[in-house]
Amino acid sequence: MARRPALARGLMAEHGLEAPLEEIANRAGVGIATLYRRFPAREQLVAAALVEKVVQYADIADEALGMADPWAGFAGYVQRICELQAADRGLSDLLSSTLAAAGRA
């Protein structure tokens, strides 16, 4: 099951967060029921598939903050995150989505 988030990540990079779950299951060589047992909600699959991309995004920010020239750090940061988002529709969808506030009244 460890490779399945990578398969989902590839489909999400191509099709966005609404990549068909049936296609993800098919490419992973499992049935849709197996996918749902492992990831009961789409959000759980998205989290598993994109956690590495979010970490990469944070690493880019850390690198930019560590640069001696603040402008070069900022400009490099913007360029790299734009490249990252342009190459991955799923990440772009995730970063531009509005998440429901959990536990707010």
PDB file of C-alpha atoms in Angstrom:
ATOM      1  CA  MET A   1       0.000   0.000   0.000  1.00  0.00           C
ATOM      2  CA  ALA A   2       3.021   2.297   0.433  1.00  0.00           C
ATOM      3  CA  ARG A   3       3.290   3.035  -3.302  1.00  0.00           C
ATOM      4  CA  ARG A   4      -0.351   3.982  -3.691  1.00  0.00           C
ATOM      5  CA  PRO A   5      -0.022   7.584  -2.487  1.00  0.00           C
ATOM      6  CA  ALA A   6       2.688   8.003  -5.152  1.00  0.00           C
ATOM      7  CA  LEU A   7       0.259   6.769  -7.808  1.00  0.00           C
ATOM      8  CA  ALA A   8      -2.396   9.132  -6.515  1.00  0.00           C
ATOM      9  CA  ARG A   9       0.153  11.952  -6.447  1.00  0.00           C
ATOM     10  CA  GLY A  10       0.887  11.416 -10.149  1.00  0.00           C
ATOM     11  CA  LEU A  11      -2.779  11.492 -11.110  1.00  0.00           C
ATOM     12  CA  MET A  12      -3.440  14.525  -8.925  1.00  0.00           C
ATOM     13  CA  ALA A  13      -0.459  16.321 -10.436  1.00  0.00           C
ATOM     14  CA  GLU A  14      -2.029  15.762 -13.834  1.00  0.00           C
ATOM     15  CA  HIS A  15      -5.758  16.151 -13.084  1.00  0.00           C
ATOM     16  CA  GLY A  16      -5.905  18.106  -9.818  1.00  0.00           C
ATOM     17  CA  LEU A  17      -7.512  17.151  -6.536  1.00  0.00           C
ATOM     18  CA  GLU A  18     -10.607  15.865  -8.294  1.00  0.00           C
ATOM     19  CA  ALA A  19      -8.676  13.062 -10.011  1.00  0.00           C
ATOM     20  CA  PRO A  20     -11.059  10.105 -10.363  1.00  0.00           C
ATOM     21  CA  LEU A  21     -10.725   7.739  -7.417  1.00  0.00           C
ATOM     22  CA  GLU A  22     -11.627   4.833  -9.701  1.00  0.00           C
ATOM     23  CA  GLU A  23      -8.601   5.641 -11.875  1.00  0.00           C
ATOM     24  CA  ILE A  24      -6.343   5.893  -8.835  1.00  0.00           C
ATOM     25  CA  ALA A  25      -7.543   2.483  -7.631  1.00  0.00           C
ATOM     26  CA  ASN A  26      -7.174   1.027 -11.123  1.00  0.00           C
ATOM     27  CA  ARG A  27      -3.585   2.272 -11.526  1.00  0.00           C
ATOM     28  CA  ALA A  28      -2.762   0.976  -8.049  1.00  0.00           C
ATOM     29  CA  GLY A  29      -4.081  -2.447  -9.014  1.00  0.00           C
ATOM     30  CA  VAL A  30      -6.764  -2.475  -6.325  1.00  0.00           C
ATOM     31  CA  GLY A  31     -10.514  -2.195  -6.263  1.00  0.00           C
ATOM     32  CA  ILE A  32     -12.293   0.987  -5.271  1.00  0.00           C
ATOM     33  CA  ALA A  33     -13.429  -0.678  -2.017  1.00  0.00           C
ATOM     34  CA  THR A  34      -9.791  -1.295  -1.055  1.00  0.00           C
ATOM     35  CA  LEU A  35      -8.974   2.346  -1.743  1.00  0.00           C
ATOM     36  CA  TYR A  36     -11.879   3.452   0.455  1.00  0.00           C
ATOM     37  CA  ARG A  37     -10.835   1.093   3.261  1.00  0.00           C
ATOM     38  CA  ARG A  38      -7.354   2.656   3.285  1.00  0.00           C
ATOM     39  CA  PHE A  39      -8.558   6.231   2.650  1.00  0.00           C
ATOM     40  CA  PRO A  40     -12.190   6.601   3.795  1.00  0.00           C
ATOM     41  CA  ALA A  41     -12.295  10.248   2.704  1.00  0.00           C
ATOM     42  CA  ARG A  42     -10.746  11.935  -0.327  1.00  0.00           C
ATOM     43  CA  GLU A  43      -9.055  14.398   2.045  1.00  0.00           C
ATOM     44  CA  GLN A  44      -7.078  11.559   3.631  1.00  0.00           C
ATOM     45  CA  LEU A  45      -5.819  10.428   0.237  1.00  0.00           C
ATOM     46  CA  VAL A  46      -4.935  14.013  -0.712  1.00  0.00           C
ATOM     47  CA  ALA A  47      -3.013  14.421   2.553  1.00  0.00           C
ATOM     48  CA  ALA A  48      -1.090  11.179   2.013  1.00  0.00           C
ATOM     49  CA  ALA A  49      -0.373  11.994  -1.620  1.00  0.00           C
ATOM     50  CA  LEU A  50       0.709  15.602  -1.175  1.00  0.00           C
ATOM     51  CA  VAL A  51       2.475  15.677   2.197  1.00  0.00           C
ATOM     52  CA  GLU A  52       5.895  15.475   0.526  1.00  0.00           C
ATOM     53  CA  LYS A  53       5.027  18.411  -1.756  1.00  0.00           C
ATOM     54  CA  VAL A  54       3.945  20.527   1.204  1.00  0.00           C
ATOM     55  CA  VAL A  55       7.209  19.678   2.982  1.00  0.00           C
ATOM     56  CA  GLN A  56       9.095  20.660  -0.174  1.00  0.00           C
ATOM     57  CA  TYR A  57       7.186  23.957  -0.217  1.00  0.00           C
ATOM     58  CA  ALA A  58       8.239  24.625   3.390  1.00  0.00           C
ATOM     59  CA  ASP A  59      11.853  23.681   2.618  1.00  0.00           C
ATOM     60  CA  ILE A  60      11.908  26.234  -0.200  1.00  0.00           C
ATOM     61  CA  ALA A  61      10.737  28.885   2.276  1.00  0.00           C
ATOM     62  CA  ASP A  62      13.450  27.901   4.764  1.00  0.00           C
ATOM     63  CA  GLU A  63      16.115  28.125   2.053  1.00  0.00           C
ATOM     64  CA  ALA A  64      14.869  31.565   1.014  1.00  0.00           C
ATOM     65  CA  LEU A  65      14.960  32.798   4.610  1.00  0.00           C
ATOM     66  CA  GLY A  66      18.543  31.613   4.919  1.00  0.00           C
ATOM     67  CA  MET A  67      19.813  33.673   1.992  1.00  0.00           C
ATOM     68  CA  ALA A  68      22.037  36.648   2.795  1.00  0.00           C
ATOM     69  CA  ASP A  69      20.286  38.910   0.276  1.00  0.00           C
ATOM     70  CA  PRO A  70      16.600  39.264   1.292  1.00  0.00           C
ATOM     71  CA  TRP A  71      15.482  40.276  -2.204  1.00  0.00           C
ATOM     72  CA  ALA A  72      17.263  37.337  -3.817  1.00  0.00           C
ATOM     73  CA  GLY A  73      15.672  35.063  -1.211  1.00  0.00           C
ATOM     74  CA  PHE A  74      12.192  36.424  -1.873  1.00  0.00           C
ATOM     75  CA  ALA A  75      12.550  36.420  -5.673  1.00  0.00           C
ATOM     76  CA  GLY A  76      13.985  32.908  -5.635  1.00  0.00           C
ATOM     77  CA  TYR A  77      11.201  31.731  -3.337  1.00  0.00           C
ATOM     78  CA  VAL A  78       8.467  33.107  -5.591  1.00  0.00           C
ATOM     79  CA  GLN A  79      10.073  31.619  -8.685  1.00  0.00           C
ATOM     80  CA  ARG A  80      10.512  28.172  -7.144  1.00  0.00           C
ATOM     81  CA  ILE A  81       7.017  27.930  -5.660  1.00  0.00           C
ATOM     82  CA  CYS A  82       5.522  29.051  -8.961  1.00  0.00           C
ATOM     83  CA  GLU A  83       7.503  26.344 -10.751  1.00  0.00           C
ATOM     84  CA  LEU A  84       6.397  23.784  -8.179  1.00  0.00           C
ATOM     85  CA  GLN A  85       2.736  24.741  -8.563  1.00  0.00           C
ATOM     86  CA  ALA A  86       2.919  24.934 -12.366  1.00  0.00           C
ATOM     87  CA  ALA A  87       4.230  21.373 -12.484  1.00  0.00           C
ATOM     88  CA  ASP A  88       1.604  19.968 -10.118  1.00  0.00           C
ATOM     89  CA  ARG A  89      -2.072  20.758 -10.573  1.00  0.00           C
ATOM     90  CA  GLY A  90      -2.983  18.907  -7.380  1.00  0.00           C
ATOM     91  CA  LEU A  91      -0.633  21.029  -5.293  1.00  0.00           C
ATOM     92  CA  SER A  92      -1.916  24.176  -6.983  1.00  0.00           C
ATOM     93  CA  ASP A  93      -5.505  23.123  -6.219  1.00  0.00           C
ATOM     94  CA  LEU A  94      -4.600  22.384  -2.603  1.00  0.00           C
ATOM     95  CA  LEU A  95      -2.862  25.723  -2.052  1.00  0.00           C
ATOM     96  CA  SER A  96      -5.720  27.677  -3.584  1.00  0.00           C
ATOM     97  CA  SER A  97      -8.534  25.808  -1.851  1.00  0.00           C
ATOM     98  CA  THR A  98     -10.542  26.966   1.104  1.00  0.00           C
ATOM     99  CA  LEU A  99     -10.536  24.451   3.921  1.00  0.00           C
ATOM    100  CA  ALA A 100     -13.430  24.078   6.291  1.00  0.00           C
ATOM    101  CA  ALA A 101     -12.658  25.213   9.812  1.00  0.00           C
ATOM    102  CA  ALA A 102     -12.820  22.197  12.105  1.00  0.00           C
ATOM    103  CA  GLY A 103     -14.389  22.709  15.496  1.00  0.00           C
ATOM    104  CA  ARG A 104     -15.488  26.296  14.972  1.00  0.00           C
ATOM    105  CA  ALA A 105     -18.917  27.292  16.161  1.00  0.00           C
TER     106      ALA A 105
END
